[in-house]
Amino acid sequence: MVVAKVWVLKRRPVGEPTVEDFQLVDEELPPCGDGDVLVTAVYLSVDPYMRYRTRQVPLNTPMVGSQVSRVTESKNTKWPVGTYMVCYAGWRTHTVYTAKQLQEGSAEMISPLPDLQDLPKSLSLGAVGMPGNTAYFGLLELCKPQAGETVLVNAAAGAVGSIVVQIAKLKGCRVIASAGSQDKCAWVKQLGADHVFNYKTKSVSEALKELAPEGVHCYFDNVGGQFSLEALPHMTDFGRVALCGAISTYNHEDKGILKADSPYSPMLMISKQLRVEGFIVLRWQSRWMDGLNQLKQWVVE
C-alpha cells in the first residue's frame, strides 16, 4: 500500500496566504487495478492563479496544481514504468490514475511529457509547458505584434511574462517590461527587453511617458489594478491588450471584481478604439503541441 503526502486547503486565506491555511496529511492509495497506473511527483508547480483558486477549491481537499510525474507502477501498456507525464494532480507526492482517467486524457489534463531530449524535465511546467503556451498564444493570437511595434509586459520576471518578453523580441518588437526589484529588472534586461523599470520605485505613468512617447501598441497584462490604470492612457489608437492575469487583486477580498473605477474605462477604450480580450490558455488545447514544439525549438536555439 502506498501512502501519499498531500497538502490540503485547510481554510480560506484572508489577504496574503500563510502556511496555516494548508495542512499536510497522509492518504492511503488504492492498489492499481487493470489499466491503472501509480505516478510519483518529480516536480510540482506553484503558480499565481492558485491564489484565486483558493476561493474555489473545497476545503480539506488537495490544493490544485500541475506536476511532472513518473510512472512507478503500471497495469497499462500505454504507460509503462519509467515514463513521464504532465498532469494536474495537485500538491501531492503520489497519485493513482484509473484506466478511465487515462483514456479521457485531455479531459483529465493528463499528457505525455514532451520529448525534451537533454533539456530539464521541469521545463514542462515552465517555458515548454502551460506558462509557455500562455505567453505564446496570448501574445501572438490576441496582440498579433508586428515588427517595430512597442510591447509592454508587466510581471516580466514571472513564468509567463519572461516568455512574453522573449517572444516579442523574436518578432522584432521593442519591449518595455516591468518587475518589482532591481535584481528582477536586471534579469529581464538579460532576456533582451529594451527597457525595464521597477514599478515600486518609478510610477508606470512616468516610465511610459519617458520610454514610450509615441505610445504602446501591445500590452500583455498579468497584473491589472493600478498598473493598468496608469498604463492604458499610453496605448496607441487601435492598440491591443491581452488580459492574462490580475495578480495585484488576488489577495483582495473583493475577489478582483472590476468596479466602476476599473482601469478598463469604457470611454478610454472607445476613444482609442482598443481591442481588449481576456483569455484562458486552454482555449488553444487543440493546438497545444504546436505551441510546445515551437517553444522547445526556441529554447534549444
Coordinates of C-alpha atoms in Angstrom, one line a residue:
M1 CA 0.0 0.0 0.0
V2 CA 1.3 3.4 -0.9
V3 CA 0.7 6.4 1.4
A4 CA 0.8 9.8 -0.4
K5 CA 1.7 13.1 1.3
V6 CA -0.9 15.6 0.4
W7 CA -1.2 19.3 1.0
V8 CA -4.9 20.2 1.5
L9 CA -6.6 23.6 1.8
K10 CA -7.5 23.8 5.5
R11 CA -9.0 27.3 5.4
R12 CA -9.7 30.2 3.0
P13 CA -6.7 32.6 3.0
V14 CA -7.5 36.2 4.0
G15 CA -5.1 38.6 2.4
E16 CA -1.7 37.0 1.8
P17 CA -1.8 33.2 2.3
T18 CA 0.0 31.7 5.2
V19 CA 1.3 28.2 5.9
E20 CA -1.5 27.7 8.4
D21 CA -4.0 27.9 5.5
F22 CA -2.8 24.4 4.5
Q23 CA -2.3 21.1 6.1
L24 CA 0.0 18.2 5.2
V25 CA -1.9 14.9 5.5
D26 CA -1.4 11.2 4.7
E27 CA -3.6 9.5 2.2
E28 CA -3.7 5.7 1.6
L29 CA -4.0 5.0 -2.1
P30 CA -5.9 2.0 -3.6
P31 CA -3.9 -0.7 -5.4
C32 CA -3.6 -0.4 -9.2
G33 CA -6.4 -2.2 -11.0
D34 CA -6.4 -3.3 -14.6
G35 CA -5.4 -0.3 -16.8
D36 CA -4.4 1.8 -13.8
V37 CA -1.0 3.5 -13.1
L38 CA 0.7 4.9 -10.0
V39 CA 2.7 8.0 -10.5
T40 CA 5.2 9.8 -8.3
A41 CA 5.7 13.6 -8.4
V42 CA 9.1 14.7 -9.7
Y43 CA 8.3 18.4 -10.0
L44 CA 5.4 20.5 -8.6
S45 CA 4.4 23.9 -10.0
V46 CA 3.2 26.7 -7.7
D47 CA 1.6 29.4 -9.8
P48 CA -0.1 32.8 -9.1
Y49 CA -3.5 31.6 -10.4
M50 CA -3.6 29.2 -7.4
R51 CA -4.3 32.2 -5.1
Y52 CA -7.5 32.9 -6.9
R53 CA -8.4 29.2 -6.9
T54 CA -8.2 29.1 -3.1
R55 CA -11.7 30.7 -3.3
Q56 CA -13.0 27.7 -5.2
V57 CA -11.1 24.6 -4.0
P58 CA -13.3 22.7 -1.5
L59 CA -11.8 22.8 2.0
N60 CA -9.9 19.8 3.2
T61 CA -9.2 18.7 -0.4
P62 CA -5.8 18.7 -2.2
M63 CA -4.6 22.1 -3.5
V64 CA -4.8 22.2 -7.3
G65 CA -1.7 22.4 -9.5
S66 CA 0.3 20.8 -12.2
Q67 CA 3.2 18.4 -11.8
V68 CA 5.7 16.3 -13.8
S69 CA 5.2 12.7 -12.6
R70 CA 7.0 9.4 -13.2
V71 CA 5.1 6.2 -13.6
T72 CA 6.3 3.9 -10.8
E73 CA 3.7 1.1 -11.1
S74 CA 1.7 0.3 -14.2
K75 CA -1.0 -2.1 -15.4
N76 CA -1.4 -0.1 -18.6
T77 CA 0.6 -0.9 -21.7
K78 CA 0.4 2.7 -22.9
W79 CA 2.1 4.0 -19.7
P80 CA 5.0 1.6 -18.9
V81 CA 7.0 2.1 -15.7
G82 CA 9.6 4.8 -16.2
T83 CA 7.5 7.0 -18.5
Y84 CA 6.7 10.6 -17.6
M85 CA 3.5 12.6 -17.8
V86 CA 2.4 16.2 -17.1
C87 CA -0.8 16.1 -15.0
Y88 CA -2.9 18.3 -12.7
A89 CA -2.8 16.0 -9.7
G90 CA -2.2 18.9 -7.3
W91 CA 0.0 19.2 -4.3
R92 CA 0.7 15.6 -3.7
T93 CA 3.5 13.1 -3.9
H94 CA 1.7 10.0 -5.3
T95 CA -1.5 9.6 -7.4
V96 CA -3.3 6.6 -8.9
Y97 CA -4.9 7.3 -12.2
T98 CA -7.6 4.8 -13.4
A99 CA -7.9 3.4 -16.8
K100 CA -10.9 5.6 -17.5
Q101 CA -9.0 8.7 -16.5
L102 CA -6.1 7.8 -18.7
Q103 CA -8.4 7.1 -21.6
E104 CA -10.0 10.5 -21.2
G105 CA -6.6 12.1 -21.2
S106 CA -7.1 15.7 -22.1
A107 CA -10.3 15.9 -20.1
E108 CA -8.3 14.9 -17.1
M109 CA -5.4 17.2 -18.2
I110 CA -3.0 14.3 -18.5
S111 CA -0.5 14.3 -21.3
P112 CA 2.8 12.6 -22.1
L113 CA 5.9 14.6 -21.3
P114 CA 7.1 16.3 -24.5
D115 CA 10.3 15.0 -25.9
L116 CA 12.7 17.4 -24.3
Q117 CA 15.8 15.4 -25.1
D118 CA 18.6 16.7 -22.9
L119 CA 16.6 19.7 -21.6
P120 CA 15.4 19.7 -17.9
K121 CA 12.1 18.0 -17.4
S122 CA 11.0 20.9 -15.3
L123 CA 10.6 23.0 -18.4
S124 CA 7.3 21.2 -18.9
L125 CA 6.0 23.3 -16.1
G126 CA 7.5 26.5 -17.4
A127 CA 8.8 27.6 -20.8
V128 CA 7.8 24.4 -22.6
G129 CA 4.6 24.0 -20.6
M130 CA 1.4 25.8 -19.7
P131 CA 3.1 29.1 -18.9
G132 CA 5.0 29.0 -22.2
N133 CA 1.8 28.3 -24.1
T134 CA 0.1 31.1 -22.2
A135 CA 2.7 33.6 -23.4
Y136 CA 2.8 32.1 -26.9
F137 CA -0.9 32.1 -27.7
G138 CA -1.8 35.1 -25.6
L139 CA 0.7 37.3 -27.3
L140 CA 0.7 36.0 -30.8
E141 CA -3.1 35.3 -31.2
L142 CA -4.5 38.2 -29.3
C143 CA -2.0 41.0 -29.6
K144 CA -0.6 40.0 -33.0
P145 CA 2.6 42.0 -32.6
Q146 CA 4.2 43.4 -35.7
A147 CA 7.9 44.1 -36.1
G148 CA 8.8 47.6 -34.9
E149 CA 5.8 47.9 -32.6
T150 CA 6.2 48.6 -28.9
V151 CA 5.1 45.8 -26.5
L152 CA 4.5 46.4 -22.8
V153 CA 4.8 43.4 -20.4
N154 CA 4.3 43.6 -16.6
A155 CA 5.3 40.9 -14.1
A156 CA 8.1 40.4 -16.6
A157 CA 10.2 38.3 -14.3
G158 CA 7.4 35.7 -13.9
A159 CA 7.0 32.4 -15.7
V160 CA 4.6 33.9 -18.3
G161 CA 6.0 37.4 -18.5
S162 CA 9.6 36.4 -19.1
I163 CA 8.5 34.3 -22.1
V164 CA 6.4 37.1 -23.5
V165 CA 9.4 39.4 -23.4
Q166 CA 11.5 36.9 -25.4
I167 CA 8.8 36.1 -28.0
A168 CA 8.2 39.8 -28.6
K169 CA 11.9 40.3 -29.2
L170 CA 11.9 37.3 -31.6
K171 CA 9.1 39.0 -33.5
G172 CA 11.2 42.2 -33.9
C173 CA 9.3 44.3 -31.4
R174 CA 10.6 47.0 -29.0
V175 CA 9.9 45.7 -25.5
I176 CA 9.2 47.7 -22.3
A177 CA 9.0 45.5 -19.2
S178 CA 8.4 46.0 -15.5
A179 CA 9.3 44.0 -12.4
G180 CA 9.4 44.5 -8.7
S181 CA 13.1 44.6 -7.7
Q182 CA 16.4 45.7 -9.2
D183 CA 17.6 42.1 -9.4
K184 CA 14.5 41.1 -11.3
C185 CA 14.9 44.1 -13.6
A186 CA 18.5 43.2 -14.3
W187 CA 17.5 39.6 -15.2
V188 CA 14.7 40.7 -17.5
K189 CA 17.2 43.0 -19.2
Q190 CA 19.4 40.0 -19.8
L191 CA 16.4 38.3 -21.5
G192 CA 16.5 41.0 -24.2
A193 CA 14.0 43.6 -23.1
D194 CA 14.9 47.0 -24.4
H195 CA 13.8 48.9 -21.3
V196 CA 12.9 47.6 -17.8
F197 CA 11.7 49.6 -14.9
N198 CA 10.9 48.9 -11.3
Y199 CA 7.3 49.8 -10.7
K200 CA 7.9 50.1 -7.0
T201 CA 10.4 52.9 -7.4
K202 CA 9.1 54.5 -10.6
S203 CA 5.4 55.1 -11.5
V204 CA 4.0 53.4 -14.6
S205 CA 2.9 56.7 -16.0
E206 CA 6.3 58.3 -15.5
A207 CA 8.1 55.3 -17.1
L208 CA 5.8 55.1 -20.1
K209 CA 5.9 58.9 -20.7
E210 CA 9.7 58.6 -20.9
L211 CA 10.0 55.2 -22.6
A212 CA 7.0 55.1 -25.0
P213 CA 6.5 58.7 -26.1
E214 CA 4.7 57.5 -29.2
G215 CA 2.5 55.0 -27.3
V216 CA 2.2 51.3 -26.7
H217 CA 0.8 49.1 -29.4
C218 CA 0.5 45.8 -27.5
Y219 CA 0.0 45.4 -23.7
F220 CA 0.3 41.9 -22.2
D221 CA -1.3 42.4 -18.8
N222 CA -0.5 40.0 -15.9
V223 CA -1.2 42.5 -13.1
G224 CA -4.3 44.6 -13.6
G225 CA -5.2 47.2 -10.9
Q226 CA -3.3 50.4 -10.5
F227 CA -0.7 49.3 -13.1
S228 CA -3.3 49.1 -15.8
L229 CA -5.0 52.3 -14.7
E230 CA -1.7 54.1 -15.4
A231 CA -0.7 52.1 -18.5
L232 CA -3.9 52.2 -20.6
P233 CA -3.8 56.0 -21.4
H234 CA -0.4 55.4 -23.1
M235 CA -1.9 52.9 -25.6
T236 CA -1.9 53.9 -29.2
D237 CA -5.1 54.1 -31.2
F238 CA -6.2 50.6 -32.2
G239 CA -3.9 49.1 -29.5
R240 CA -4.3 45.5 -28.4
V241 CA -4.5 44.3 -24.9
A242 CA -4.3 40.6 -23.8
L243 CA -5.7 40.1 -20.3
C244 CA -3.8 37.2 -18.9
G245 CA -3.9 37.8 -15.1
A246 CA -4.8 40.3 -12.4
I247 CA -2.2 39.3 -9.8
S248 CA -2.4 42.7 -8.0
T249 CA -6.0 41.8 -7.0
Y250 CA -5.7 38.2 -5.9
N251 CA -5.3 39.0 -2.2
H252 CA -8.2 41.4 -2.2
E253 CA -11.4 40.4 -0.6
D254 CA -13.5 41.9 -3.4
K255 CA -12.2 38.9 -5.4
G256 CA -10.8 41.1 -8.0
I257 CA -14.2 42.0 -9.4
L258 CA -14.0 45.1 -11.6
K259 CA -15.8 48.1 -10.1
A260 CA -17.0 51.4 -11.6
D261 CA -13.4 52.8 -11.2
S262 CA -11.9 49.9 -13.1
P263 CA -8.8 50.8 -15.1
Y264 CA -10.6 49.5 -18.2
S265 CA -12.6 52.6 -18.7
P266 CA -15.2 52.3 -21.4
M267 CA -14.6 55.8 -22.7
L268 CA -10.9 55.3 -22.9
M269 CA -11.3 52.0 -24.8
I270 CA -13.8 53.6 -27.1
S271 CA -11.9 56.8 -27.8
K272 CA -8.7 54.8 -28.5
Q273 CA -10.6 52.0 -30.3
L274 CA -8.7 49.4 -28.3
R275 CA -9.2 45.7 -28.6
V276 CA -9.1 44.2 -25.1
E277 CA -9.6 40.5 -24.6
G278 CA -9.3 38.2 -21.7
F279 CA -8.2 34.6 -22.1
I280 CA -7.6 31.2 -20.6
V281 CA -4.9 29.2 -22.3
L282 CA -7.0 26.0 -22.6
R283 CA -8.8 27.8 -25.4
W284 CA -5.9 26.5 -27.6
Q285 CA -5.9 23.0 -26.3
S286 CA -6.3 21.6 -29.8
R287 CA -3.1 23.3 -30.8
W288 CA -1.2 22.6 -27.5
M289 CA 1.7 20.6 -29.0
D290 CA 2.1 23.2 -31.8
G291 CA 2.9 25.8 -29.2
L292 CA 5.2 23.4 -27.1
N293 CA 7.1 22.3 -30.2
Q294 CA 7.8 25.9 -31.2
L295 CA 8.8 26.9 -27.7
K296 CA 11.1 23.9 -27.4
Q297 CA 12.8 24.9 -30.6
W298 CA 13.3 28.4 -29.4
V299 CA 14.7 27.1 -26.1
V300 CA 17.2 24.9 -28.0
E301 CA 18.2 27.9 -30.2

